[in-house]
PDB file of C-alpha atoms in Angstrom:
ATOM      1  CA  MET Y   1     -35.482   4.327  41.107  1.00  0.00           C
ATOM      2  CA  ALA Y   2     -33.702   6.697  38.719  1.00  0.00           C
ATOM      3  CA  TRP Y   3     -32.889   3.922  36.266  1.00  0.00           C
ATOM      4  CA  LEU Y   4     -36.478   2.677  36.331  1.00  0.00           C
ATOM      5  CA  SER Y   5     -37.629   6.232  35.681  1.00  0.00           C
ATOM      6  CA  LEU Y   6     -35.196   6.471  32.766  1.00  0.00           C
ATOM      7  CA  ILE Y   7     -36.505   3.245  31.240  1.00  0.00           C
ATOM      8  CA  VAL Y   8     -40.098   4.480  31.595  1.00  0.00           C
ATOM      9  CA  ALA Y   9     -39.032   7.746  29.933  1.00  0.00           C
ATOM     10  CA  GLY Y  10     -37.624   5.749  27.016  1.00  0.00           C
ATOM     11  CA  PHE Y  11     -40.820   3.739  26.619  1.00  0.00           C
ATOM     12  CA  CYS Y  12     -42.866   6.943  26.719  1.00  0.00           C
ATOM     13  CA  GLU Y  13     -40.658   8.293  23.942  1.00  0.00           C
ATOM     14  CA  VAL Y  14     -41.387   5.177  21.874  1.00  0.00           C
ATOM     15  CA  ALA Y  15     -45.109   5.733  22.485  1.00  0.00           C
ATOM     16  CA  GLY Y  16     -44.624   9.323  21.304  1.00  0.00           C
ATOM     17  CA  VAL Y  17     -43.028   8.095  18.097  1.00  0.00           C
ATOM     18  CA  MET Y  18     -45.996   5.806  17.607  1.00  0.00           C
ATOM     19  CA  ALA Y  19     -48.277   8.836  18.093  1.00  0.00           C
ATOM     20  CA  ILE Y  20     -46.344  10.754  15.419  1.00  0.00           C
ATOM     21  CA  ASN Y  21     -46.879   7.865  13.030  1.00  0.00           C
ATOM     22  CA  LYS Y  22     -50.586   7.824  13.936  1.00  0.00           C
ATOM     23  CA  ILE Y  23     -50.832  11.567  13.249  1.00  0.00           C
ATOM     24  CA  ASN Y  24     -49.333  11.015   9.817  1.00  0.00           C
ATOM     25  CA  ARG Y  25     -51.904   8.308   9.130  1.00  0.00           C
ATOM     26  CA  ASP Y  26     -55.131   9.861  10.442  1.00  0.00           C
ATOM     27  CA  GLY Y  27     -54.392  13.375  11.761  1.00  0.00           C
ATOM     28  CA  LYS Y  28     -57.059  13.140  14.481  1.00  0.00           C
ATOM     29  CA  LEU Y  29     -57.063  15.305  17.603  1.00  0.00           C
ATOM     30  CA  VAL Y  30     -56.748  12.203  19.790  1.00  0.00           C
ATOM     31  CA  SER Y  31     -53.432  11.421  18.122  1.00  0.00           C
ATOM     32  CA  TYR Y  32     -52.137  14.914  18.883  1.00  0.00           C
ATOM     33  CA  LEU Y  33     -53.228  14.562  22.503  1.00  0.00           C
ATOM     34  CA  LEU Y  34     -51.488  11.188  22.732  1.00  0.00           C
ATOM     35  CA  LEU Y  35     -48.327  12.782  21.330  1.00  0.00           C
ATOM     36  CA  ALA Y  36     -48.419  15.626  23.867  1.00  0.00           C
ATOM     37  CA  ILE Y  37     -49.098  13.317  26.818  1.00  0.00           C
ATOM     38  CA  THR Y  38     -46.461  10.737  25.937  1.00  0.00           C
ATOM     39  CA  PHE Y  39     -43.701  13.270  25.299  1.00  0.00           C
ATOM     40  CA  ALA Y  40     -44.623  15.242  28.432  1.00  0.00           C
ATOM     41  CA  CYS Y  41     -44.362  12.016  30.446  1.00  0.00           C
ATOM     42  CA  SER Y  42     -41.124  11.124  28.697  1.00  0.00           C
ATOM     43  CA  PHE Y  43     -39.474  14.445  29.488  1.00  0.00           C
ATOM     44  CA  GLY Y  44     -40.833  14.364  33.043  1.00  0.00           C
ATOM     45  CA  PHE Y  45     -39.392  10.932  33.769  1.00  0.00           C
ATOM     46  CA  LEU Y  46     -36.122  11.883  32.045  1.00  0.00           C
ATOM     47  CA  SER Y  47     -35.869  14.988  34.210  1.00  0.00           C
ATOM     48  CA  PHE Y  48     -36.517  12.954  37.356  1.00  0.00           C
ATOM     49  CA  SER Y  49     -33.845  10.398  36.448  1.00  0.00           C
ATOM     50  CA  MET Y  50     -31.298  13.144  35.811  1.00  0.00           C
ATOM     51  CA  ARG Y  51     -31.415  14.076  39.496  1.00  0.00           C
ATOM     52  CA  THR Y  52     -29.079  11.146  40.187  1.00  0.00           C
ATOM     53  CA  ILE Y  53     -27.845   9.934  36.771  1.00  0.00           C
ATOM     54  CA  SER Y  54     -25.434  12.191  34.895  1.00  0.00           C
ATOM     55  CA  MET Y  55     -26.896  14.158  32.013  1.00  0.00           C
ATOM     56  CA  GLY Y  56     -24.749  12.526  29.322  1.00  0.00           C
ATOM     57  CA  THR Y  57     -25.527   8.997  30.447  1.00  0.00           C
ATOM     58  CA  ALA Y  58     -29.241   9.647  30.946  1.00  0.00           C
ATOM     59  CA  TYR Y  59     -29.635  11.313  27.578  1.00  0.00           C
ATOM     60  CA  ALA Y  60     -27.672   8.593  25.764  1.00  0.00           C
ATOM     61  CA  VAL Y  61     -29.726   5.809  27.336  1.00  0.00           C
ATOM     62  CA  TRP Y  62     -33.002   7.686  26.745  1.00  0.00           C
ATOM     63  CA  THR Y  63     -32.261   8.248  23.068  1.00  0.00           C
ATOM     64  CA  GLY Y  64     -30.971   4.671  22.741  1.00  0.00           C
ATOM     65  CA  ILE Y  65     -34.204   3.234  24.091  1.00  0.00           C
ATOM     66  CA  GLY Y  66     -36.170   5.558  21.833  1.00  0.00           C
ATOM     67  CA  THR Y  67     -34.104   4.707  18.771  1.00  0.00           C
ATOM     68  CA  ALA Y  68     -34.160   0.962  19.288  1.00  0.00           C
ATOM     69  CA  GLY Y  69     -37.783   0.967  20.413  1.00  0.00           C
ATOM     70  CA  GLY Y  70     -38.890   3.018  17.429  1.00  0.00           C
ATOM     71  CA  ALA Y  71     -37.078   0.706  15.036  1.00  0.00           C
ATOM     72  CA  LEU Y  72     -38.532  -2.407  16.686  1.00  0.00           C
ATOM     73  CA  LEU Y  73     -41.995  -0.860  16.644  1.00  0.00           C
ATOM     74  CA  GLY Y  74     -41.629  -0.218  12.921  1.00  0.00           C
ATOM     75  CA  MET Y  75     -40.518  -3.780  12.296  1.00  0.00           C
ATOM     76  CA  PHE Y  76     -43.207  -5.538  14.286  1.00  0.00           C
ATOM     77  CA  PHE Y  77     -46.223  -3.271  13.805  1.00  0.00           C
ATOM     78  CA  TYR Y  78     -45.664  -1.335  10.575  1.00  0.00           C
ATOM     79  CA  GLY Y  79     -44.017  -3.887   8.303  1.00  0.00           C
ATOM     80  CA  GLU Y  80     -40.578  -2.271   8.094  1.00  0.00           C
ATOM     81  CA  SER Y  81     -37.542  -4.289   7.057  1.00  0.00           C
ATOM     82  CA  LYS Y  82     -36.278  -6.981   9.451  1.00  0.00           C
ATOM     83  CA  GLU Y  83     -32.932  -7.367   7.713  1.00  0.00           C
ATOM     84  CA  TRP Y  84     -30.251  -8.971   9.912  1.00  0.00           C
ATOM     85  CA  ARG Y  85     -27.888  -5.980   9.637  1.00  0.00           C
ATOM     86  CA  ARG Y  86     -30.611  -3.691  10.920  1.00  0.00           C
ATOM     87  CA  ILE Y  87     -31.200  -5.971  13.891  1.00  0.00           C
ATOM     88  CA  LEU Y  88     -27.432  -6.139  14.493  1.00  0.00           C
ATOM     89  CA  PHE Y  89     -27.112  -2.359  14.717  1.00  0.00           C
ATOM     90  CA  ILE Y  90     -30.188  -2.067  16.949  1.00  0.00           C
ATOM     91  CA  SER Y  91     -28.584  -4.677  19.218  1.00  0.00           C
ATOM     92  CA  MET Y  92     -25.441  -2.549  19.311  1.00  0.00           C
ATOM     93  CA  VAL Y  93     -27.493   0.460  20.463  1.00  0.00           C
ATOM     94  CA  LEU Y  94     -29.051  -1.618  23.259  1.00  0.00           C
ATOM     95  CA  CYS Y  95     -25.650  -3.049  24.274  1.00  0.00           C
ATOM     96  CA  SER Y  96     -24.283   0.485  24.453  1.00  0.00           C
ATOM     97  CA  ALA Y  97     -27.095   1.514  26.796  1.00  0.00           C
ATOM     98  CA  VAL Y  98     -26.395  -1.490  29.033  1.00  0.00           C
ATOM     99  CA  GLY Y  99     -22.682  -0.639  28.960  1.00  0.00           C
ATOM    100  CA  LEU Y 100     -23.406   2.888  30.153  1.00  0.00           C
ATOM    101  CA  LYS Y 101     -25.470   1.458  33.000  1.00  0.00           C
ATOM    102  CA  LEU Y 102     -22.582  -0.822  34.009  1.00  0.00           C
ATOM    103  CA  LEU Y 103     -20.099   2.058  34.024  1.00  0.00           C
ATOM    104  CA  THR Y 104     -22.168   4.339  36.262  1.00  0.00           C
TER     105      THR Y 104
END
């Protein structure tokens, strides 16, 4: 359950990044509310997962999901570069998160 909570926390962080991008584009109140809700959920799920997963592992996986998810979001929805080296390094971030899961 803790790992599922950690994954949900990572996806909520990605949604928060999307909300930040939306704020920069339109600056509407709804975007600010989305930002607050998604980051509150993200930190809540992260906190729950840290009850059983060590802090260092949980934080590394959470930021890894957020980093990779934010980059993928930019590539697929906002027209950012899909250069092979970028995809390689994003894959390395995801492999590192899986490696941390296998070690704990």
